[in-house]
Amino acid sequence: AQTVTQSQPEMSVQEAETVTLSCTYDTSESDYYLFWYKQPPSRQMILVIRQEAYKQQNATENRFSVNFQKAAKSFSLKISDSQLGDAAMYFCAYRSPLIQGAQKLVFGQGTRLTINP
Amino acid sequence: DTEVTQTPKHLVMGMTNKKSLKCEQHMGHRAMYWYKQKAKKPPELMFVYSYEKLSINESVPSRFSPECPNSSLLNLHLHALQPEDSALYLCASSPHRTSGGAIPQETQYFGPGTRLLVL
């Protein structure tokens, strides 16, 4: 079974600085998808960024980028120029192979990110 | 439009009550999901519907009964719940393989959730 591990329960960063959140996963599949979701205090799960395993190029979305190391099964999230609105719980997720036409997400335990003004 | 809506936002119910949670999306997605999330924990998958058929049931107790009346609507019927069922219930949807055989998009879009309190 696939597992996702986020080893940092909490992180903090100064506003405007850069922070990196770690994620490792375990799978025997070669083709899969990885995601970072953000959950602010409102508790709405918001997609931050996604990465296709078959793509070597790291995904980027504005201030958010990933460092995808397929051989090491590592998928870290870098947030540049941190803003107060980035404060949230961040979940790393792995999409398992389709089961009867539907996908299943496996989540890590989450990293709570605090932004210090 | 990437919006999934859920009603109600908050729900308080007694252990003998019957209530329902509702989830709706108009993005043409053909897979819909129910998750349960306890405080400070990741979401846990409960049910998955694909093309209005139940495809995954993660061994959820029968006091939770899902229903997918059509491709846009997903319900979760609640009956005889326990206080430990108090949680945030999240709905999500995702696109599916197109009729042309294109690779499906891989992203699940979540609703804002229903905060359930069982007394």
PDB file of C-alpha atoms in Angstrom:
ATOM      1  CA  ALA A   1       0.000   0.000   0.000  1.00  0.00           C
ATOM      2  CA  GLN A   2       1.112   3.512  -0.713  1.00  0.00           C
ATOM      3  CA  THR A   3       2.091   5.715   2.200  1.00  0.00           C
ATOM      4  CA  VAL A   4       2.848   9.428   2.449  1.00  0.00           C
ATOM      5  CA  THR A   5       5.029  10.883   5.191  1.00  0.00           C
ATOM      6  CA  GLN A   6       5.341  14.507   6.227  1.00  0.00           C
ATOM      7  CA  SER A   7       8.037  14.631   8.872  1.00  0.00           C
ATOM      8  CA  GLN A   8       7.469  18.252   9.945  1.00  0.00           C
ATOM      9  CA  PRO A   9       4.291  18.620  12.040  1.00  0.00           C
ATOM     10  CA  GLU A  10       4.868  22.384  12.321  1.00  0.00           C
ATOM     11  CA  MET A  11       6.937  24.989  10.518  1.00  0.00           C
ATOM     12  CA  SER A  12       7.211  28.738  10.826  1.00  0.00           C
ATOM     13  CA  VAL A  13       8.695  31.381   8.587  1.00  0.00           C
ATOM     14  CA  GLN A  14       9.054  35.134   8.545  1.00  0.00           C
ATOM     15  CA  GLU A  15       6.879  37.028   6.135  1.00  0.00           C
ATOM     16  CA  ALA A  16       8.596  37.479   2.738  1.00  0.00           C
ATOM     17  CA  GLU A  17      11.041  34.646   3.442  1.00  0.00           C
ATOM     18  CA  THR A  18      11.188  31.229   1.757  1.00  0.00           C
ATOM     19  CA  VAL A  19      10.146  27.965   3.378  1.00  0.00           C
ATOM     20  CA  THR A  20      10.305  24.346   2.242  1.00  0.00           C
ATOM     21  CA  LEU A  21       7.893  21.653   3.382  1.00  0.00           C
ATOM     22  CA  SER A  22       9.016  18.037   3.098  1.00  0.00           C
ATOM     23  CA  CYS A  23       7.117  15.008   1.841  1.00  0.00           C
ATOM     24  CA  THR A  24       8.207  11.477   1.086  1.00  0.00           C
ATOM     25  CA  TYR A  25       6.099   8.642  -0.236  1.00  0.00           C
ATOM     26  CA  ASP A  26       6.325   4.960  -0.850  1.00  0.00           C
ATOM     27  CA  THR A  27       4.976   3.248  -3.951  1.00  0.00           C
ATOM     28  CA  SER A  28       5.808   0.492  -6.389  1.00  0.00           C
ATOM     29  CA  GLU A  29       3.988   2.263  -9.217  1.00  0.00           C
ATOM     30  CA  SER A  30       5.881   4.076 -11.949  1.00  0.00           C
ATOM     31  CA  ASP A  31       3.121   6.398 -13.124  1.00  0.00           C
ATOM     32  CA  TYR A  32       1.270   8.445 -10.530  1.00  0.00           C
ATOM     33  CA  TYR A  33       0.381  11.954  -9.446  1.00  0.00           C
ATOM     34  CA  LEU A  34       1.373  13.981  -6.420  1.00  0.00           C
ATOM     35  CA  PHE A  35      -0.372  16.986  -4.941  1.00  0.00           C
ATOM     36  CA  TRP A  36      -0.001  19.639  -2.303  1.00  0.00           C
ATOM     37  CA  TYR A  37      -3.255  20.848  -0.779  1.00  0.00           C
ATOM     38  CA  LYS A  38      -3.633  23.788   1.576  1.00  0.00           C
ATOM     39  CA  GLN A  39      -6.248  23.909   4.321  1.00  0.00           C
ATOM     40  CA  PRO A  40      -6.587  27.330   5.996  1.00  0.00           C
ATOM     41  CA  PRO A  41      -8.580  27.858   9.210  1.00  0.00           C
ATOM     42  CA  SER A  42     -11.765  27.922   7.126  1.00  0.00           C
ATOM     43  CA  ARG A  43     -10.929  24.231   6.482  1.00  0.00           C
ATOM     44  CA  GLN A  44     -11.595  24.373   2.759  1.00  0.00           C
ATOM     45  CA  MET A  45      -9.094  22.120   0.976  1.00  0.00           C
ATOM     46  CA  ILE A  46      -7.435  24.129  -1.771  1.00  0.00           C
ATOM     47  CA  LEU A  47      -5.196  22.653  -4.440  1.00  0.00           C
ATOM     48  CA  VAL A  48      -1.791  24.342  -4.415  1.00  0.00           C
ATOM     49  CA  ILE A  49       0.158  22.390  -7.006  1.00  0.00           C
ATOM     50  CA  ARG A  50       0.304  19.017  -8.712  1.00  0.00           C
ATOM     51  CA  GLN A  51       3.063  16.964 -10.298  1.00  0.00           C
ATOM     52  CA  GLU A  52       2.856  14.152 -12.827  1.00  0.00           C
ATOM     53  CA  ALA A  53       5.433  11.462 -12.108  1.00  0.00           C
ATOM     54  CA  TYR A  54       6.247  11.002 -15.795  1.00  0.00           C
ATOM     55  CA  LYS A  55       7.340  14.635 -16.068  1.00  0.00           C
ATOM     56  CA  GLN A  56      10.905  15.375 -15.058  1.00  0.00           C
ATOM     57  CA  GLN A  57      10.309  19.100 -14.918  1.00  0.00           C
ATOM     58  CA  ASN A  58       9.299  20.393 -11.512  1.00  0.00           C
ATOM     59  CA  ALA A  59       5.857  22.024 -11.355  1.00  0.00           C
ATOM     60  CA  THR A  60       5.557  25.703 -10.469  1.00  0.00           C
ATOM     61  CA  GLU A  61       2.563  27.898  -9.685  1.00  0.00           C
ATOM     62  CA  ASN A  62       3.521  31.516  -9.043  1.00  0.00           C
ATOM     63  CA  ARG A  63       5.281  31.560  -5.629  1.00  0.00           C
ATOM     64  CA  PHE A  64       4.866  27.803  -5.170  1.00  0.00           C
ATOM     65  CA  SER A  65       7.227  25.234  -6.646  1.00  0.00           C
ATOM     66  CA  VAL A  66       8.103  21.637  -5.989  1.00  0.00           C
ATOM     67  CA  ASN A  67      11.315  19.652  -5.907  1.00  0.00           C
ATOM     68  CA  PHE A  68      10.312  16.248  -7.248  1.00  0.00           C
ATOM     69  CA  GLN A  69      12.934  13.557  -6.830  1.00  0.00           C
ATOM     70  CA  LYS A  70      11.384  10.399  -8.257  1.00  0.00           C
ATOM     71  CA  ALA A  71      14.213   8.020  -7.409  1.00  0.00           C
ATOM     72  CA  ALA A  72      14.289   9.251  -3.832  1.00  0.00           C
ATOM     73  CA  LYS A  73      10.461   9.355  -3.685  1.00  0.00           C
ATOM     74  CA  SER A  74      10.600  12.879  -2.381  1.00  0.00           C
ATOM     75  CA  PHE A  75       8.201  15.731  -3.165  1.00  0.00           C
ATOM     76  CA  SER A  76       8.935  18.950  -1.291  1.00  0.00           C
ATOM     77  CA  LEU A  77       7.037  22.231  -1.582  1.00  0.00           C
ATOM     78  CA  LYS A  78       8.848  25.561  -1.672  1.00  0.00           C
ATOM     79  CA  ILE A  79       6.943  28.730  -0.886  1.00  0.00           C
ATOM     80  CA  SER A  80       8.753  31.898  -1.887  1.00  0.00           C
ATOM     81  CA  ASP A  81       8.014  35.388  -0.579  1.00  0.00           C
ATOM     82  CA  SER A  82       5.761  33.981   2.147  1.00  0.00           C
ATOM     83  CA  GLN A  83       2.586  35.921   2.810  1.00  0.00           C
ATOM     84  CA  LEU A  84       0.304  35.997   5.836  1.00  0.00           C
ATOM     85  CA  GLY A  85      -2.381  34.330   3.746  1.00  0.00           C
ATOM     86  CA  ASP A  86      -0.143  31.293   3.293  1.00  0.00           C
ATOM     87  CA  ALA A  87      -0.686  30.294   6.915  1.00  0.00           C
ATOM     88  CA  ALA A  88      -2.492  26.961   6.817  1.00  0.00           C
ATOM     89  CA  MET A  89      -2.188  23.219   7.196  1.00  0.00           C
ATOM     90  CA  TYR A  90      -0.456  21.772   4.137  1.00  0.00           C
ATOM     91  CA  PHE A  91      -1.145  18.202   3.058  1.00  0.00           C
ATOM     92  CA  CYS A  92       0.935  16.220   0.632  1.00  0.00           C
ATOM     93  CA  ALA A  93      -1.122  13.639  -1.285  1.00  0.00           C
ATOM     94  CA  TYR A  94      -0.451  10.720  -3.596  1.00  0.00           C
ATOM     95  CA  ARG A  95      -2.995   9.585  -6.170  1.00  0.00           C
ATOM     96  CA  SER A  96      -3.228   5.849  -6.251  1.00  0.00           C
ATOM     97  CA  PRO A  97      -3.910   3.979  -9.501  1.00  0.00           C
ATOM     98  CA  LEU A  98      -7.509   4.184 -10.633  1.00  0.00           C
ATOM     99  CA  ILE A  99      -9.852   1.788  -8.902  1.00  0.00           C
ATOM    100  CA  GLN A 100     -13.032   1.070 -10.845  1.00  0.00           C
ATOM    101  CA  GLY A 101     -12.683   4.360 -12.654  1.00  0.00           C
ATOM    102  CA  ALA A 102     -12.160   6.498  -9.587  1.00  0.00           C
ATOM    103  CA  GLN A 103      -9.030   7.788  -7.992  1.00  0.00           C
ATOM    104  CA  LYS A 104      -8.029   7.493  -4.378  1.00  0.00           C
ATOM    105  CA  LEU A 105      -5.909  10.076  -2.605  1.00  0.00           C
ATOM    106  CA  VAL A 106      -3.518   9.057   0.149  1.00  0.00           C
ATOM    107  CA  PHE A 107      -2.699  12.005   2.410  1.00  0.00           C
ATOM    108  CA  GLY A 108       0.244  12.702   4.657  1.00  0.00           C
ATOM    109  CA  GLN A 109      -0.362  13.810   8.247  1.00  0.00           C
ATOM    110  CA  GLY A 110       0.050  17.459   7.373  1.00  0.00           C
ATOM    111  CA  THR A 111       2.400  20.329   8.231  1.00  0.00           C
ATOM    112  CA  ARG A 112       1.022  23.375  10.001  1.00  0.00           C
ATOM    113  CA  LEU A 113       2.689  26.482   8.584  1.00  0.00           C
ATOM    114  CA  THR A 114       2.789  29.709  10.592  1.00  0.00           C
ATOM    115  CA  ILE A 115       3.800  33.016   9.000  1.00  0.00           C
ATOM    116  CA  ASN A 116       5.387  35.514  11.388  1.00  0.00           C
ATOM    117  CA  PRO A 117       4.848  39.183  10.489  1.00  0.00           C
TER     118      PRO A 117
ATOM    119  CA  ASP B   1     -15.959  27.049 -12.558  1.00  0.00           C
ATOM    120  CA  THR B   2     -14.276  24.707 -10.085  1.00  0.00           C
ATOM    121  CA  GLU B   3     -16.847  24.941  -7.344  1.00  0.00           C
ATOM    122  CA  VAL B   4     -18.202  22.173  -5.197  1.00  0.00           C
ATOM    123  CA  THR B   5     -20.953  23.259  -2.822  1.00  0.00           C
ATOM    124  CA  GLN B   6     -22.023  21.586   0.395  1.00  0.00           C
ATOM    125  CA  THR B   7     -25.039  22.114   2.627  1.00  0.00           C
ATOM    126  CA  PRO B   8     -25.509  22.667   5.441  1.00  0.00           C
ATOM    127  CA  LYS B   9     -22.357  24.373   6.648  1.00  0.00           C
ATOM    128  CA  HIS B  10     -22.994  23.316  10.216  1.00  0.00           C
ATOM    129  CA  LEU B  11     -25.181  20.574  11.654  1.00  0.00           C
ATOM    130  CA  VAL B  12     -25.955  19.597  15.228  1.00  0.00           C
ATOM    131  CA  MET B  13     -27.876  16.374  15.740  1.00  0.00           C
ATOM    132  CA  GLY B  14     -28.812  13.972  18.455  1.00  0.00           C
ATOM    133  CA  MET B  15     -27.949  10.298  18.350  1.00  0.00           C
ATOM    134  CA  THR B  16     -31.520   9.363  17.427  1.00  0.00           C
ATOM    135  CA  ASN B  17     -31.904  11.910  14.630  1.00  0.00           C
ATOM    136  CA  LYS B  18     -31.874  11.323  10.896  1.00  0.00           C
ATOM    137  CA  LYS B  19     -30.220  13.979   8.791  1.00  0.00           C
ATOM    138  CA  SER B  20     -28.633  14.320   5.376  1.00  0.00           C
ATOM    139  CA  LEU B  21     -25.622  16.132   3.967  1.00  0.00           C
ATOM    140  CA  LYS B  22     -25.745  17.405   0.419  1.00  0.00           C
ATOM    141  CA  CYS B  23     -22.993  17.979  -2.113  1.00  0.00           C
ATOM    142  CA  GLU B  24     -23.373  19.459  -5.578  1.00  0.00           C
ATOM    143  CA  GLN B  25     -21.072  20.175  -8.504  1.00  0.00           C
ATOM    144  CA  HIS B  26     -21.781  21.440 -11.997  1.00  0.00           C
ATOM    145  CA  MET B  27     -18.397  20.846 -13.567  1.00  0.00           C
ATOM    146  CA  GLY B  28     -19.445  17.685 -15.381  1.00  0.00           C
ATOM    147  CA  HIS B  29     -17.285  15.555 -13.111  1.00  0.00           C
ATOM    148  CA  ARG B  30     -18.257  11.909 -13.006  1.00  0.00           C
ATOM    149  CA  ALA B  31     -16.496  10.877  -9.815  1.00  0.00           C
ATOM    150  CA  MET B  32     -17.584  12.154  -6.400  1.00  0.00           C
ATOM    151  CA  TYR B  33     -16.184  11.471  -2.956  1.00  0.00           C
ATOM    152  CA  TRP B  34     -17.063  11.699   0.731  1.00  0.00           C
ATOM    153  CA  TYR B  35     -14.297  12.239   3.282  1.00  0.00           C
ATOM    154  CA  LYS B  36     -14.362  12.496   7.061  1.00  0.00           C
ATOM    155  CA  GLN B  37     -11.814  14.741   8.753  1.00  0.00           C
ATOM    156  CA  LYS B  38     -11.157  14.942  12.479  1.00  0.00           C
ATOM    157  CA  ALA B  39      -9.355  17.947  13.926  1.00  0.00           C
ATOM    158  CA  LYS B  40      -5.631  18.120  13.131  1.00  0.00           C
ATOM    159  CA  LYS B  41      -5.835  14.970  11.004  1.00  0.00           C
ATOM    160  CA  PRO B  42      -5.843  14.409   7.242  1.00  0.00           C
ATOM    161  CA  PRO B  43      -9.099  13.601   5.460  1.00  0.00           C
ATOM    162  CA  GLU B  44     -10.110   9.944   5.488  1.00  0.00           C
ATOM    163  CA  LEU B  45     -11.870   8.564   2.447  1.00  0.00           C
ATOM    164  CA  MET B  46     -15.330   7.137   3.097  1.00  0.00           C
ATOM    165  CA  PHE B  47     -17.031   6.561  -0.256  1.00  0.00           C
ATOM    166  CA  VAL B  48     -16.367   7.031  -3.957  1.00  0.00           C
ATOM    167  CA  TYR B  49     -18.989   7.178  -6.679  1.00  0.00           C
ATOM    168  CA  SER B  50     -18.013   6.783 -10.312  1.00  0.00           C
ATOM    169  CA  TYR B  51     -20.704   7.376 -12.934  1.00  0.00           C
ATOM    170  CA  GLU B  52     -23.334   7.370 -10.193  1.00  0.00           C
ATOM    171  CA  LYS B  53     -22.292   3.921  -9.024  1.00  0.00           C
ATOM    172  CA  LEU B  54     -20.655   3.219  -5.692  1.00  0.00           C
ATOM    173  CA  SER B  55     -17.132   2.079  -6.509  1.00  0.00           C
ATOM    174  CA  ILE B  56     -15.364   2.348  -3.152  1.00  0.00           C
ATOM    175  CA  ASN B  57     -16.702   1.898   0.390  1.00  0.00           C
ATOM    176  CA  GLU B  58     -13.911   2.127   2.916  1.00  0.00           C
ATOM    177  CA  SER B  59     -15.643  -0.156   5.423  1.00  0.00           C
ATOM    178  CA  VAL B  60     -17.799   2.681   6.693  1.00  0.00           C
ATOM    179  CA  PRO B  61     -20.440   1.821   9.354  1.00  0.00           C
ATOM    180  CA  SER B  62     -23.958   1.420   8.013  1.00  0.00           C
ATOM    181  CA  ARG B  63     -25.174   4.424   9.987  1.00  0.00           C
ATOM    182  CA  PHE B  64     -23.649   6.392   7.085  1.00  0.00           C
ATOM    183  CA  SER B  65     -25.561   5.814   3.847  1.00  0.00           C
ATOM    184  CA  PRO B  66     -24.407   7.488   0.630  1.00  0.00           C
ATOM    185  CA  GLU B  67     -26.610   8.213  -2.344  1.00  0.00           C
ATOM    186  CA  CYS B  68     -25.859   9.596  -5.800  1.00  0.00           C
ATOM    187  CA  PRO B  69     -29.192  10.533  -7.434  1.00  0.00           C
ATOM    188  CA  ASN B  70     -27.507  12.015 -10.509  1.00  0.00           C
ATOM    189  CA  SER B  71     -24.115  13.003 -11.818  1.00  0.00           C
ATOM    190  CA  SER B  72     -24.199  16.409 -10.107  1.00  0.00           C
ATOM    191  CA  LEU B  73     -25.500  15.476  -6.695  1.00  0.00           C
ATOM    192  CA  LEU B  74     -24.166  13.415  -3.818  1.00  0.00           C
ATOM    193  CA  ASN B  75     -25.930  12.867  -0.508  1.00  0.00           C
ATOM    194  CA  LEU B  76     -24.806  11.353   2.769  1.00  0.00           C
ATOM    195  CA  HIS B  77     -27.659  10.127   4.948  1.00  0.00           C
ATOM    196  CA  LEU B  78     -26.968   9.973   8.658  1.00  0.00           C
ATOM    197  CA  HIS B  79     -28.845   7.866  11.190  1.00  0.00           C
ATOM    198  CA  ALA B  80     -28.135   6.847  14.780  1.00  0.00           C
ATOM    199  CA  LEU B  81     -24.737   8.518  14.827  1.00  0.00           C
ATOM    200  CA  GLN B  82     -22.361   8.442  17.767  1.00  0.00           C
ATOM    201  CA  PRO B  83     -20.557  11.405  19.354  1.00  0.00           C
ATOM    202  CA  GLU B  84     -17.282  10.135  17.865  1.00  0.00           C
ATOM    203  CA  ASP B  85     -18.775  10.754  14.413  1.00  0.00           C
ATOM    204  CA  SER B  86     -18.491  14.480  15.066  1.00  0.00           C
ATOM    205  CA  ALA B  87     -16.115  15.786  12.387  1.00  0.00           C
ATOM    206  CA  LEU B  88     -15.811  17.840   9.241  1.00  0.00           C
ATOM    207  CA  TYR B  89     -17.347  16.022   6.285  1.00  0.00           C
ATOM    208  CA  LEU B  90     -15.798  16.964   2.972  1.00  0.00           C
ATOM    209  CA  CYS B  91     -17.137  16.283  -0.479  1.00  0.00           C
ATOM    210  CA  ALA B  92     -14.939  16.275  -3.565  1.00  0.00           C
ATOM    211  CA  SER B  93     -15.283  15.620  -7.273  1.00  0.00           C
ATOM    212  CA  SER B  94     -12.906  14.860 -10.093  1.00  0.00           C
ATOM    213  CA  PRO B  95     -13.066  14.634 -13.869  1.00  0.00           C
ATOM    214  CA  HIS B  96     -13.072  11.263 -15.538  1.00  0.00           C
ATOM    215  CA  ARG B  97     -11.800   9.819 -18.771  1.00  0.00           C
ATOM    216  CA  THR B  98     -13.407  11.547 -21.737  1.00  0.00           C
ATOM    217  CA  SER B  99     -15.258   9.625 -24.371  1.00  0.00           C
ATOM    218  CA  GLY B 100     -12.298  10.237 -26.658  1.00  0.00           C
ATOM    219  CA  GLY B 101     -10.041   8.240 -24.380  1.00  0.00           C
ATOM    220  CA  ALA B 102      -7.936  11.179 -23.259  1.00  0.00           C
ATOM    221  CA  ILE B 103      -6.060  10.837 -20.016  1.00  0.00           C
ATOM    222  CA  PRO B 104      -8.333  11.989 -17.206  1.00  0.00           C
ATOM    223  CA  GLN B 105      -7.415  15.000 -15.212  1.00  0.00           C
ATOM    224  CA  GLU B 106      -6.081  13.907 -11.874  1.00  0.00           C
ATOM    225  CA  THR B 107      -7.265  16.613  -9.558  1.00  0.00           C
ATOM    226  CA  GLN B 108      -9.919  16.369  -6.883  1.00  0.00           C
ATOM    227  CA  TYR B 109     -11.793  19.564  -6.107  1.00  0.00           C
ATOM    228  CA  PHE B 110     -13.126  19.894  -2.580  1.00  0.00           C
ATOM    229  CA  GLY B 111     -16.186  21.588  -1.168  1.00  0.00           C
ATOM    230  CA  PRO B 112     -16.070  23.750   1.980  1.00  0.00           C
ATOM    231  CA  GLY B 113     -17.299  20.925   4.188  1.00  0.00           C
ATOM    232  CA  THR B 114     -20.068  20.388   6.722  1.00  0.00           C
ATOM    233  CA  ARG B 115     -19.108  20.610  10.393  1.00  0.00           C
ATOM    234  CA  LEU B 116     -21.118  17.941  12.181  1.00  0.00           C
ATOM    235  CA  LEU B 117     -21.618  17.764  15.925  1.00  0.00           C
ATOM    236  CA  VAL B 118     -23.364  14.723  17.382  1.00  0.00           C
ATOM    237  CA  LEU B 119     -24.687  15.160  20.905  1.00  0.00           C
TER     238      LEU B 119
END
